[in-house]
Amino acid sequence: MWEALSSNEMVSAPPRLEAFGRRTNRRAGEESALPHTKRVTLSDVAAMAGVSVTTASYILNGRSAEMRISGDAEHRVRSAAERLSYRPNRNARSLRTETTATIGMISDHVASGPYASAMVSGASAAARAGDHVLIIGETEGDPIIEAALIEEMLDRRVDGIVYVTLATTQVAVPAQLRETRTVLLNCVDVEGTLPGVVPDEYRGGRTAAAALLAAGRSERVFLVGEEAAPEVIAERERLRGITDELASAGTALAGTISCRWSVTDAYAAMMSFLDSGGSASAVVCLNDRIAMGAYEAFAEHGLVVPGDVSAVAFDGSELATWLRPALTSVAIPYAELGSVAVEMLLDGTGGVRRLPMPLLAGASV
Amino acid sequence: MWEALSSNEMVSAPPRLEAFGRRTNRRAGEESALPHTKRVTLSDVAAMAGVSVTTASYILNGRSAEMRISGDAEHRVRSAAERLSYRPNRNARSLRTETTATIGMISDHVASGPYASAMVSGASAAARAGDHVLIIGETEGDPIIEAALIEEMLDRRVDGIVYVTLATTQVAVPAQLRETRTVLLNCVDVEGTLPGVVPDEYRGGRTAAAALLAAGRSERVFLVGEEAAPEVIAERERLRGITDELASAGTALAGTISCRWSVTDAYAAMMSFLDSGGSASAVVCLNDRIAMGAYEAFAEHGLVVPGDVSAVAFDGSELATWLRPALTSVAIPYAELGSVAVEMLLDGTGGVRRLPMPLLAGASV
DNA sequence: AGTCACTGCTGAAACGAATCAGCAGGAACA
DNA sequence: TGTTCCTGCTGATTCGTTTCAGCAGTGACT
């Protein structure tokens, strides 16, 4: 019914498998030690099925209807591909199509630190769901490494780049990023043009304050944490949310206990606050570690959480569940941030998305 | 002195830059919206320098001496490349050379969890140092995803794969991994053939025990943690190290307080131990979280660390420094594990390397 | 004058897929 | 008996590199 017209004198009978396995070794004496054994190519499949490479390509790319390929040919090609366990060479395909099914992820300290690495796995999962893979690179905050990594990714013709920062900040992104599709993750573009995704810190702030208000703690509420650098959005927005929520209940923060965002600093600051006669009915800690430091200071002063003093924090890390009593914390949805960023990249969605920060209820309020 | 012989009728005078910028747009009416603007290719560089593509390639690959290229031609090519800011297309190069300067990293839960993500950044840094990039994929422990990811990476012709597990285990790796160079990270091959790198858990165990002995705690020393699944190496080796070290001082473990490796479980187990009249001079906790749970139980029983009871643990996570008093912990060198794995991959080193687990001294002993 | 070696390059063929343009052969129609 | 249309394919080109094999031109030597 059909004629084999393939260039290398093949006729209908499919050659034996073993023969094929070897045929692909073109040059003699090239049995490399460890690396890739020569893999099956499309032309092997075509030859085995007795069709042209063109036809095989159309079939395997699902264009057989459009190209009016007979069911017979289709079946022969598919089973040949199966028997040879053919897998297309992505590099060759990419060269031709200018798409690589690859997403670059450039971060400052995300993968290294334990805090936000869920962004990586969220992104990785979403990439997989969209039939892409993730190339990652860490700049360690060095602009030179950053530039090199971006070049590297552009050289590999990634389909897009996710640019991610550990802290929720405003960033001036390197100009090269505008050469490809880019989505910002956990940061926003100073110029306001690039799409991105961040936690909704403002509403998170309101959530935290609302939790305290619901428990009747509206007086002597202190904020614990440091005023952050101007490019850090998180602190400013959270504070705005807290203030607004308290105001809506006719009250306000009693003050700020200033400290860096670490356990030991928070412990020290809270100790000196308490030592000097300070008294709080509730504290809003800017992250879970600060809350841990505060807990330690409370314990040392015989203060019981939540009886004597309530605490809410931000992050929703595992640490919050480890403390006794478990800490009520407004969570940063890291994994979701990562996956949404990748989805936006693949969809082509624009604008800045703000993801809700869910309240992780503990027993500290 | 030289003649321009390039195929497209170019003569010596380098054409204007702008002309080149456009020349590469072959088909008309193809100004795509966002994605890659057509990039400069090697033939653009060659044309501008008035040499053949071959010559340009040799020069830019540093083979000019070997190929006897004149300094003049070399200079012209290099400056053309510079002016056009030429960057080679990695896909095209990979297609020809069968090497991609890419390393695949397949993990079960490494990137997602906060614990071991430093392995990723260690690997990423080492990859960068070796002029490679890292493609990551998370299997979430699912063998189907795992197989798909490995295929994906082989399709992309990675130069090698780092196979990493969250827990230090013995694994039976998927057969496909043997198609490429593979290094195991934080796990060892059941068959014993694949190279890999793991923490030296046995010596880590000795280190932990030695720290207690040095402080004079040799009696009533309890192990806290659960007997792990048989494929988990960490627990068994640590225990062997602890036992041997104590034995060398003529003593032995007083017993095991069994619990899962989490804060709450450890707290509960330690509480019931203490409630039922148990008494320890020291505890060896199989990880930092267990120690945190133990701390909480000690505090509740009015026991002071290290006065009443000493504690050492394993992991060396940040948590150890957050506790009061700071926990003495035998650290898992995650970042180093990651970088060593990549280096082994690039070097071609074989065998299983065991990295020392440094003692992170706190104030708990 | 003829051979030779050397210098400084170049043409063309890969690599593995995607895709445009077209071509036999048969059926349908005038 | 042509012409046209449809079916079911295929050849050749392209993507951007690397690299093998070879080729003019020059000077040195016999």
PDB file of C-alpha atoms in Angstrom, chain A residues 95-343:
ATOM      1  CA  LEU A  95      18.045  25.338  17.994  1.00  0.00           C
ATOM      2  CA  ARG A  96      15.336  25.163  15.412  1.00  0.00           C
ATOM      3  CA  THR A  97      12.362  26.425  17.397  1.00  0.00           C
ATOM      4  CA  GLU A  98      14.019  29.043  19.584  1.00  0.00           C
ATOM      5  CA  THR A  99      12.189  27.728  22.589  1.00  0.00           C
ATOM      6  CA  THR A 100      13.815  25.645  25.242  1.00  0.00           C
ATOM      7  CA  ALA A 101      11.107  24.716  27.738  1.00  0.00           C
ATOM      8  CA  THR A 102      13.464  26.083  30.322  1.00  0.00           C
ATOM      9  CA  ILE A 103      12.975  28.772  32.921  1.00  0.00           C
ATOM     10  CA  GLY A 104      15.823  30.557  34.621  1.00  0.00           C
ATOM     11  CA  MET A 105      15.571  31.447  38.265  1.00  0.00           C
ATOM     12  CA  ILE A 106      17.939  34.050  39.594  1.00  0.00           C
ATOM     13  CA  SER A 107      18.016  34.600  43.298  1.00  0.00           C
ATOM     14  CA  ASP A 108      20.134  36.408  45.790  1.00  0.00           C
ATOM     15  CA  HIS A 109      20.088  34.109  48.803  1.00  0.00           C
ATOM     16  CA  VAL A 110      16.961  32.105  48.435  1.00  0.00           C
ATOM     17  CA  ALA A 111      18.257  28.611  47.955  1.00  0.00           C
ATOM     18  CA  SER A 112      21.014  28.957  50.531  1.00  0.00           C
ATOM     19  CA  GLY A 113      18.953  30.186  53.417  1.00  0.00           C
ATOM     20  CA  PRO A 114      16.481  27.879  55.049  1.00  0.00           C
ATOM     21  CA  TYR A 115      13.738  30.459  55.072  1.00  0.00           C
ATOM     22  CA  ALA A 116      12.424  30.915  51.622  1.00  0.00           C
ATOM     23  CA  SER A 117      13.599  27.838  49.813  1.00  0.00           C
ATOM     24  CA  ALA A 118      10.004  26.750  49.411  1.00  0.00           C
ATOM     25  CA  MET A 119       9.822  29.371  46.668  1.00  0.00           C
ATOM     26  CA  VAL A 120      12.238  27.251  44.716  1.00  0.00           C
ATOM     27  CA  SER A 121      10.230  24.112  45.103  1.00  0.00           C
ATOM     28  CA  GLY A 122       6.978  25.886  44.353  1.00  0.00           C
ATOM     29  CA  ALA A 123       8.519  27.216  41.188  1.00  0.00           C
ATOM     30  CA  SER A 124      10.005  23.862  40.334  1.00  0.00           C
ATOM     31  CA  ALA A 125       6.665  22.132  40.698  1.00  0.00           C
ATOM     32  CA  ALA A 126       4.868  24.701  38.573  1.00  0.00           C
ATOM     33  CA  ALA A 127       7.565  24.477  35.948  1.00  0.00           C
ATOM     34  CA  ARG A 128       7.152  20.742  35.796  1.00  0.00           C
ATOM     35  CA  ALA A 129       3.411  21.116  35.521  1.00  0.00           C
ATOM     36  CA  GLY A 130       3.990  23.375  32.531  1.00  0.00           C
ATOM     37  CA  ASP A 131       6.507  20.982  30.981  1.00  0.00           C
ATOM     38  CA  HIS A 132       9.440  23.175  31.712  1.00  0.00           C
ATOM     39  CA  VAL A 133      12.508  22.758  33.837  1.00  0.00           C
ATOM     40  CA  LEU A 134      14.178  25.198  36.138  1.00  0.00           C
ATOM     41  CA  ILE A 135      17.729  26.436  35.860  1.00  0.00           C
ATOM     42  CA  ILE A 136      18.796  28.119  39.040  1.00  0.00           C
ATOM     43  CA  GLY A 137      21.562  30.506  39.871  1.00  0.00           C
ATOM     44  CA  GLU A 138      22.479  32.242  43.069  1.00  0.00           C
ATOM     45  CA  THR A 139      24.104  35.636  42.941  1.00  0.00           C
ATOM     46  CA  GLU A 140      24.911  35.875  46.646  1.00  0.00           C
ATOM     47  CA  GLY A 141      24.019  39.517  46.212  1.00  0.00           C
ATOM     48  CA  ASP A 142      26.970  40.181  43.928  1.00  0.00           C
ATOM     49  CA  PRO A 143      25.995  42.266  40.870  1.00  0.00           C
ATOM     50  CA  ILE A 144      28.866  40.824  38.863  1.00  0.00           C
ATOM     51  CA  ILE A 145      27.750  37.270  39.452  1.00  0.00           C
ATOM     52  CA  GLU A 146      24.236  38.410  38.747  1.00  0.00           C
ATOM     53  CA  ALA A 147      25.154  39.845  35.375  1.00  0.00           C
ATOM     54  CA  ALA A 148      27.106  36.722  34.491  1.00  0.00           C
ATOM     55  CA  LEU A 149      24.244  34.466  35.449  1.00  0.00           C
ATOM     56  CA  ILE A 150      21.748  36.425  33.429  1.00  0.00           C
ATOM     57  CA  GLU A 151      24.022  36.295  30.388  1.00  0.00           C
ATOM     58  CA  GLU A 152      24.436  32.596  30.922  1.00  0.00           C
ATOM     59  CA  MET A 153      20.704  32.096  30.928  1.00  0.00           C
ATOM     60  CA  LEU A 154      20.141  34.262  27.909  1.00  0.00           C
ATOM     61  CA  ASP A 155      22.842  32.280  26.109  1.00  0.00           C
ATOM     62  CA  ARG A 156      20.872  29.173  26.861  1.00  0.00           C
ATOM     63  CA  ARG A 157      17.788  30.904  25.503  1.00  0.00           C
ATOM     64  CA  VAL A 158      15.621  30.295  28.499  1.00  0.00           C
ATOM     65  CA  ASP A 159      11.967  30.987  27.818  1.00  0.00           C
ATOM     66  CA  GLY A 160      11.898  33.429  30.675  1.00  0.00           C
ATOM     67  CA  ILE A 161      13.458  34.428  33.946  1.00  0.00           C
ATOM     68  CA  VAL A 162      12.096  34.522  37.451  1.00  0.00           C
ATOM     69  CA  TYR A 163      13.997  37.059  39.477  1.00  0.00           C
ATOM     70  CA  VAL A 164      13.634  36.416  43.160  1.00  0.00           C
ATOM     71  CA  THR A 165      14.820  38.075  46.329  1.00  0.00           C
ATOM     72  CA  LEU A 166      14.903  36.771  49.864  1.00  0.00           C
ATOM     73  CA  ALA A 167      13.358  39.869  51.403  1.00  0.00           C
ATOM     74  CA  THR A 168      10.300  41.527  49.981  1.00  0.00           C
ATOM     75  CA  THR A 169      11.892  44.551  48.374  1.00  0.00           C
ATOM     76  CA  GLN A 170      11.740  47.135  45.656  1.00  0.00           C
ATOM     77  CA  VAL A 171      14.462  46.464  43.140  1.00  0.00           C
ATOM     78  CA  ALA A 172      16.043  48.127  40.173  1.00  0.00           C
ATOM     79  CA  VAL A 173      16.528  45.109  37.968  1.00  0.00           C
ATOM     80  CA  PRO A 174      19.507  44.759  35.612  1.00  0.00           C
ATOM     81  CA  ALA A 175      18.694  46.029  32.141  1.00  0.00           C
ATOM     82  CA  GLN A 176      19.514  42.704  30.504  1.00  0.00           C
ATOM     83  CA  LEU A 177      16.455  41.202  32.117  1.00  0.00           C
ATOM     84  CA  ARG A 178      14.321  43.235  29.775  1.00  0.00           C
ATOM     85  CA  GLU A 179      15.697  41.216  26.880  1.00  0.00           C
ATOM     86  CA  THR A 180      13.514  38.309  27.836  1.00  0.00           C
ATOM     87  CA  ARG A 181      10.263  37.737  29.603  1.00  0.00           C
ATOM     88  CA  THR A 182      10.777  38.294  33.309  1.00  0.00           C
ATOM     89  CA  VAL A 183       8.612  37.887  36.367  1.00  0.00           C
ATOM     90  CA  LEU A 184       9.671  39.257  39.719  1.00  0.00           C
ATOM     91  CA  LEU A 185       9.213  37.028  42.706  1.00  0.00           C
ATOM     92  CA  ASN A 186       8.934  38.531  46.158  1.00  0.00           C
ATOM     93  CA  CYS A 187       9.982  41.904  44.845  1.00  0.00           C
ATOM     94  CA  VAL A 188       8.610  44.722  42.735  1.00  0.00           C
ATOM     95  CA  ASP A 189      10.135  46.716  39.944  1.00  0.00           C
ATOM     96  CA  VAL A 190      11.072  50.261  40.855  1.00  0.00           C
ATOM     97  CA  GLU A 191       9.980  51.335  37.419  1.00  0.00           C
ATOM     98  CA  GLY A 192       6.714  49.491  37.847  1.00  0.00           C
ATOM     99  CA  THR A 193       6.744  47.829  34.455  1.00  0.00           C
ATOM    100  CA  LEU A 194       7.689  44.220  35.142  1.00  0.00           C
ATOM    101  CA  PRO A 195       5.083  41.717  36.282  1.00  0.00           C
ATOM    102  CA  GLY A 196       5.582  40.119  39.646  1.00  0.00           C
ATOM    103  CA  VAL A 197       4.129  38.482  42.683  1.00  0.00           C
ATOM    104  CA  VAL A 198       4.493  39.419  46.350  1.00  0.00           C
ATOM    105  CA  PRO A 199       2.743  38.607  49.598  1.00  0.00           C
ATOM    106  CA  ASP A 200      -0.038  41.007  50.472  1.00  0.00           C
ATOM    107  CA  GLU A 201       1.872  42.464  53.383  1.00  0.00           C
ATOM    108  CA  TYR A 202      -0.634  45.203  54.069  1.00  0.00           C
ATOM    109  CA  ARG A 203      -3.522  42.840  54.550  1.00  0.00           C
ATOM    110  CA  GLY A 204      -1.176  40.566  56.458  1.00  0.00           C
ATOM    111  CA  GLY A 205      -0.590  43.417  58.861  1.00  0.00           C
ATOM    112  CA  ARG A 206      -4.301  43.896  59.297  1.00  0.00           C
ATOM    113  CA  THR A 207      -4.739  40.169  59.899  1.00  0.00           C
ATOM    114  CA  ALA A 208      -2.133  40.178  62.646  1.00  0.00           C
ATOM    115  CA  ALA A 209      -3.656  43.157  64.410  1.00  0.00           C
ATOM    116  CA  ALA A 210      -7.156  41.765  64.005  1.00  0.00           C
ATOM    117  CA  ALA A 211      -6.112  38.571  65.768  1.00  0.00           C
ATOM    118  CA  LEU A 212      -5.044  40.587  68.805  1.00  0.00           C
ATOM    119  CA  LEU A 213      -8.152  42.732  68.755  1.00  0.00           C
ATOM    120  CA  ALA A 214     -10.343  39.645  68.595  1.00  0.00           C
ATOM    121  CA  ALA A 215      -8.730  38.492  71.826  1.00  0.00           C
ATOM    122  CA  GLY A 216      -9.426  41.827  73.426  1.00  0.00           C
ATOM    123  CA  ARG A 217      -5.872  43.068  73.393  1.00  0.00           C
ATOM    124  CA  SER A 218      -6.082  46.644  72.182  1.00  0.00           C
ATOM    125  CA  GLU A 219      -4.015  48.567  74.715  1.00  0.00           C
ATOM    126  CA  ARG A 220      -0.272  48.372  75.346  1.00  0.00           C
ATOM    127  CA  VAL A 221       0.350  46.655  72.012  1.00  0.00           C
ATOM    128  CA  PHE A 222       3.976  46.903  70.981  1.00  0.00           C
ATOM    129  CA  LEU A 223       5.663  46.284  67.676  1.00  0.00           C
ATOM    130  CA  VAL A 224       8.890  44.327  67.958  1.00  0.00           C
ATOM    131  CA  GLY A 225      11.452  44.621  65.205  1.00  0.00           C
ATOM    132  CA  GLU A 226      13.598  47.082  63.418  1.00  0.00           C
ATOM    133  CA  GLU A 227      12.727  49.753  60.978  1.00  0.00           C
ATOM    134  CA  ALA A 228      14.065  48.252  57.819  1.00  0.00           C
ATOM    135  CA  ALA A 229      15.998  49.716  54.924  1.00  0.00           C
ATOM    136  CA  PRO A 230      13.881  51.857  52.605  1.00  0.00           C
ATOM    137  CA  GLU A 231      13.783  49.303  49.787  1.00  0.00           C
ATOM    138  CA  VAL A 232      12.279  46.661  52.052  1.00  0.00           C
ATOM    139  CA  ILE A 233       8.550  46.652  51.498  1.00  0.00           C
ATOM    140  CA  ALA A 234       7.537  44.032  54.024  1.00  0.00           C
ATOM    141  CA  GLU A 235       8.087  46.027  57.180  1.00  0.00           C
ATOM    142  CA  ARG A 236       6.501  49.228  55.907  1.00  0.00           C
ATOM    143  CA  GLU A 237       3.396  47.572  54.550  1.00  0.00           C
ATOM    144  CA  ARG A 238       2.881  45.392  57.572  1.00  0.00           C
ATOM    145  CA  LEU A 239       3.150  48.404  59.843  1.00  0.00           C
ATOM    146  CA  ARG A 240       0.628  50.262  57.715  1.00  0.00           C
ATOM    147  CA  GLY A 241      -1.772  47.350  57.956  1.00  0.00           C
ATOM    148  CA  ILE A 242      -1.351  47.038  61.706  1.00  0.00           C
ATOM    149  CA  THR A 243      -1.829  50.743  62.239  1.00  0.00           C
ATOM    150  CA  ASP A 244      -4.931  50.883  60.056  1.00  0.00           C
ATOM    151  CA  GLU A 245      -6.504  47.899  61.723  1.00  0.00           C
ATOM    152  CA  LEU A 246      -5.881  49.229  65.204  1.00  0.00           C
ATOM    153  CA  ALA A 247      -7.161  52.625  64.157  1.00  0.00           C
ATOM    154  CA  SER A 248     -10.355  51.081  62.894  1.00  0.00           C
ATOM    155  CA  ALA A 249     -10.850  49.820  66.448  1.00  0.00           C
ATOM    156  CA  GLY A 250     -10.091  53.234  67.829  1.00  0.00           C
ATOM    157  CA  THR A 251      -6.688  52.405  69.227  1.00  0.00           C
ATOM    158  CA  ALA A 252      -3.024  52.511  68.238  1.00  0.00           C
ATOM    159  CA  LEU A 253       0.357  50.952  68.816  1.00  0.00           C
ATOM    160  CA  ALA A 254       1.809  51.803  72.198  1.00  0.00           C
ATOM    161  CA  GLY A 255       5.297  51.880  70.750  1.00  0.00           C
ATOM    162  CA  THR A 256       8.079  49.979  69.061  1.00  0.00           C
ATOM    163  CA  ILE A 257      10.681  47.792  70.663  1.00  0.00           C
ATOM    164  CA  SER A 258      13.472  48.088  68.172  1.00  0.00           C
ATOM    165  CA  CYS A 259      15.750  45.197  67.349  1.00  0.00           C
ATOM    166  CA  ARG A 260      17.174  43.361  64.412  1.00  0.00           C
ATOM    167  CA  TRP A 261      15.250  40.436  63.029  1.00  0.00           C
ATOM    168  CA  SER A 262      17.067  37.734  64.960  1.00  0.00           C
ATOM    169  CA  VAL A 263      16.446  35.651  68.056  1.00  0.00           C
ATOM    170  CA  THR A 264      19.308  36.981  70.128  1.00  0.00           C
ATOM    171  CA  ASP A 265      18.738  40.621  69.281  1.00  0.00           C
ATOM    172  CA  ALA A 266      15.057  40.314  70.018  1.00  0.00           C
ATOM    173  CA  TYR A 267      15.803  38.605  73.309  1.00  0.00           C
ATOM    174  CA  ALA A 268      18.165  41.385  74.329  1.00  0.00           C
ATOM    175  CA  ALA A 269      15.789  44.153  73.305  1.00  0.00           C
ATOM    176  CA  MET A 270      12.843  42.584  75.048  1.00  0.00           C
ATOM    177  CA  MET A 271      14.900  41.974  78.193  1.00  0.00           C
ATOM    178  CA  SER A 272      15.927  45.577  78.397  1.00  0.00           C
ATOM    179  CA  PHE A 273      12.345  46.675  77.786  1.00  0.00           C
ATOM    180  CA  LEU A 274      11.091  44.495  80.604  1.00  0.00           C
ATOM    181  CA  ASP A 275      14.029  45.209  82.896  1.00  0.00           C
ATOM    182  CA  SER A 276      13.327  48.908  82.622  1.00  0.00           C
ATOM    183  CA  GLY A 277       9.764  48.389  83.776  1.00  0.00           C
ATOM    184  CA  GLY A 278       8.108  48.131  80.398  1.00  0.00           C
ATOM    185  CA  SER A 279       4.812  46.323  80.257  1.00  0.00           C
ATOM    186  CA  ALA A 280       2.935  44.990  77.251  1.00  0.00           C
ATOM    187  CA  SER A 281      -0.381  43.270  76.844  1.00  0.00           C
ATOM    188  CA  ALA A 282       0.572  42.062  73.401  1.00  0.00           C
ATOM    189  CA  VAL A 283       3.449  42.114  70.956  1.00  0.00           C
ATOM    190  CA  VAL A 284       3.442  42.015  67.183  1.00  0.00           C
ATOM    191  CA  CYS A 285       6.758  40.515  66.137  1.00  0.00           C
ATOM    192  CA  LEU A 286       7.959  41.207  62.634  1.00  0.00           C
ATOM    193  CA  ASN A 287       9.033  37.587  62.262  1.00  0.00           C
ATOM    194  CA  ASP A 288       8.964  34.297  64.069  1.00  0.00           C
ATOM    195  CA  ARG A 289      12.556  34.484  65.231  1.00  0.00           C
ATOM    196  CA  ILE A 290      11.881  37.769  66.949  1.00  0.00           C
ATOM    197  CA  ALA A 291       8.976  36.091  68.692  1.00  0.00           C
ATOM    198  CA  MET A 292      11.247  33.309  69.868  1.00  0.00           C
ATOM    199  CA  GLY A 293      13.604  35.849  71.423  1.00  0.00           C
ATOM    200  CA  ALA A 294      10.641  37.568  73.040  1.00  0.00           C
ATOM    201  CA  TYR A 295       9.379  34.241  74.405  1.00  0.00           C
ATOM    202  CA  GLU A 296      12.738  33.636  76.033  1.00  0.00           C
ATOM    203  CA  ALA A 297      12.669  37.052  77.657  1.00  0.00           C
ATOM    204  CA  PHE A 298       9.084  36.580  78.831  1.00  0.00           C
ATOM    205  CA  ALA A 299       9.991  33.242  80.369  1.00  0.00           C
ATOM    206  CA  GLU A 300      12.888  34.798  82.208  1.00  0.00           C
ATOM    207  CA  HIS A 301      10.566  37.436  83.621  1.00  0.00           C
ATOM    208  CA  GLY A 302       7.966  34.906  84.627  1.00  0.00           C
ATOM    209  CA  LEU A 303       5.484  36.184  82.093  1.00  0.00           C
ATOM    210  CA  VAL A 304       3.132  33.619  80.655  1.00  0.00           C
ATOM    211  CA  VAL A 305       2.041  33.578  77.032  1.00  0.00           C
ATOM    212  CA  PRO A 306      -0.782  34.216  76.288  1.00  0.00           C
ATOM    213  CA  GLY A 307      -2.050  34.859  79.825  1.00  0.00           C
ATOM    214  CA  ASP A 308       0.155  37.810  80.670  1.00  0.00           C
ATOM    215  CA  VAL A 309       1.086  38.781  77.168  1.00  0.00           C
ATOM    216  CA  SER A 310      -0.148  37.777  73.737  1.00  0.00           C
ATOM    217  CA  ALA A 311       2.086  37.416  70.708  1.00  0.00           C
ATOM    218  CA  VAL A 312       1.563  37.348  66.982  1.00  0.00           C
ATOM    219  CA  ALA A 313       4.292  37.250  64.403  1.00  0.00           C
ATOM    220  CA  PHE A 314       4.951  37.005  60.688  1.00  0.00           C
ATOM    221  CA  ASP A 315       6.431  34.174  58.623  1.00  0.00           C
ATOM    222  CA  GLY A 316       4.506  31.099  59.577  1.00  0.00           C
ATOM    223  CA  SER A 317       7.705  29.092  59.625  1.00  0.00           C
ATOM    224  CA  GLU A 318       8.007  25.736  61.322  1.00  0.00           C
ATOM    225  CA  LEU A 319       9.583  27.532  64.221  1.00  0.00           C
ATOM    226  CA  ALA A 320       6.169  28.945  65.079  1.00  0.00           C
ATOM    227  CA  THR A 321       4.864  25.447  65.691  1.00  0.00           C
ATOM    228  CA  TRP A 322       7.894  24.461  67.737  1.00  0.00           C
ATOM    229  CA  LEU A 323       7.494  27.163  70.353  1.00  0.00           C
ATOM    230  CA  ARG A 324       5.422  26.560  73.463  1.00  0.00           C
ATOM    231  CA  PRO A 325       2.763  27.732  73.301  1.00  0.00           C
ATOM    232  CA  ALA A 326       2.636  27.486  69.548  1.00  0.00           C
ATOM    233  CA  LEU A 327       2.978  30.905  68.015  1.00  0.00           C
ATOM    234  CA  THR A 328       0.174  32.529  66.072  1.00  0.00           C
ATOM    235  CA  SER A 329       1.811  33.738  62.899  1.00  0.00           C
ATOM    236  CA  VAL A 330       0.809  35.369  59.653  1.00  0.00           C
ATOM    237  CA  ALA A 331       2.341  33.091  57.058  1.00  0.00           C
ATOM    238  CA  ILE A 332       4.269  34.005  53.962  1.00  0.00           C
ATOM    239  CA  PRO A 333       3.001  31.622  51.279  1.00  0.00           C
ATOM    240  CA  TYR A 334       6.417  30.848  49.862  1.00  0.00           C
ATOM    241  CA  ALA A 335       5.586  27.809  47.802  1.00  0.00           C
ATOM    242  CA  GLU A 336       2.583  29.503  46.284  1.00  0.00           C
ATOM    243  CA  LEU A 337       4.601  32.609  45.493  1.00  0.00           C
ATOM    244  CA  GLY A 338       7.036  30.438  43.593  1.00  0.00           C
ATOM    245  CA  SER A 339       4.415  28.588  41.647  1.00  0.00           C
ATOM    246  CA  VAL A 340       2.397  31.684  40.824  1.00  0.00           C
ATOM    247  CA  ALA A 341       5.497  33.404  39.496  1.00  0.00           C
ATOM    248  CA  VAL A 342       6.187  30.550  37.123  1.00  0.00           C
ATOM    249  CA  GLU A 343       2.564  30.362  36.065  1.00  0.00           C
TER     250      GLU A 343
END
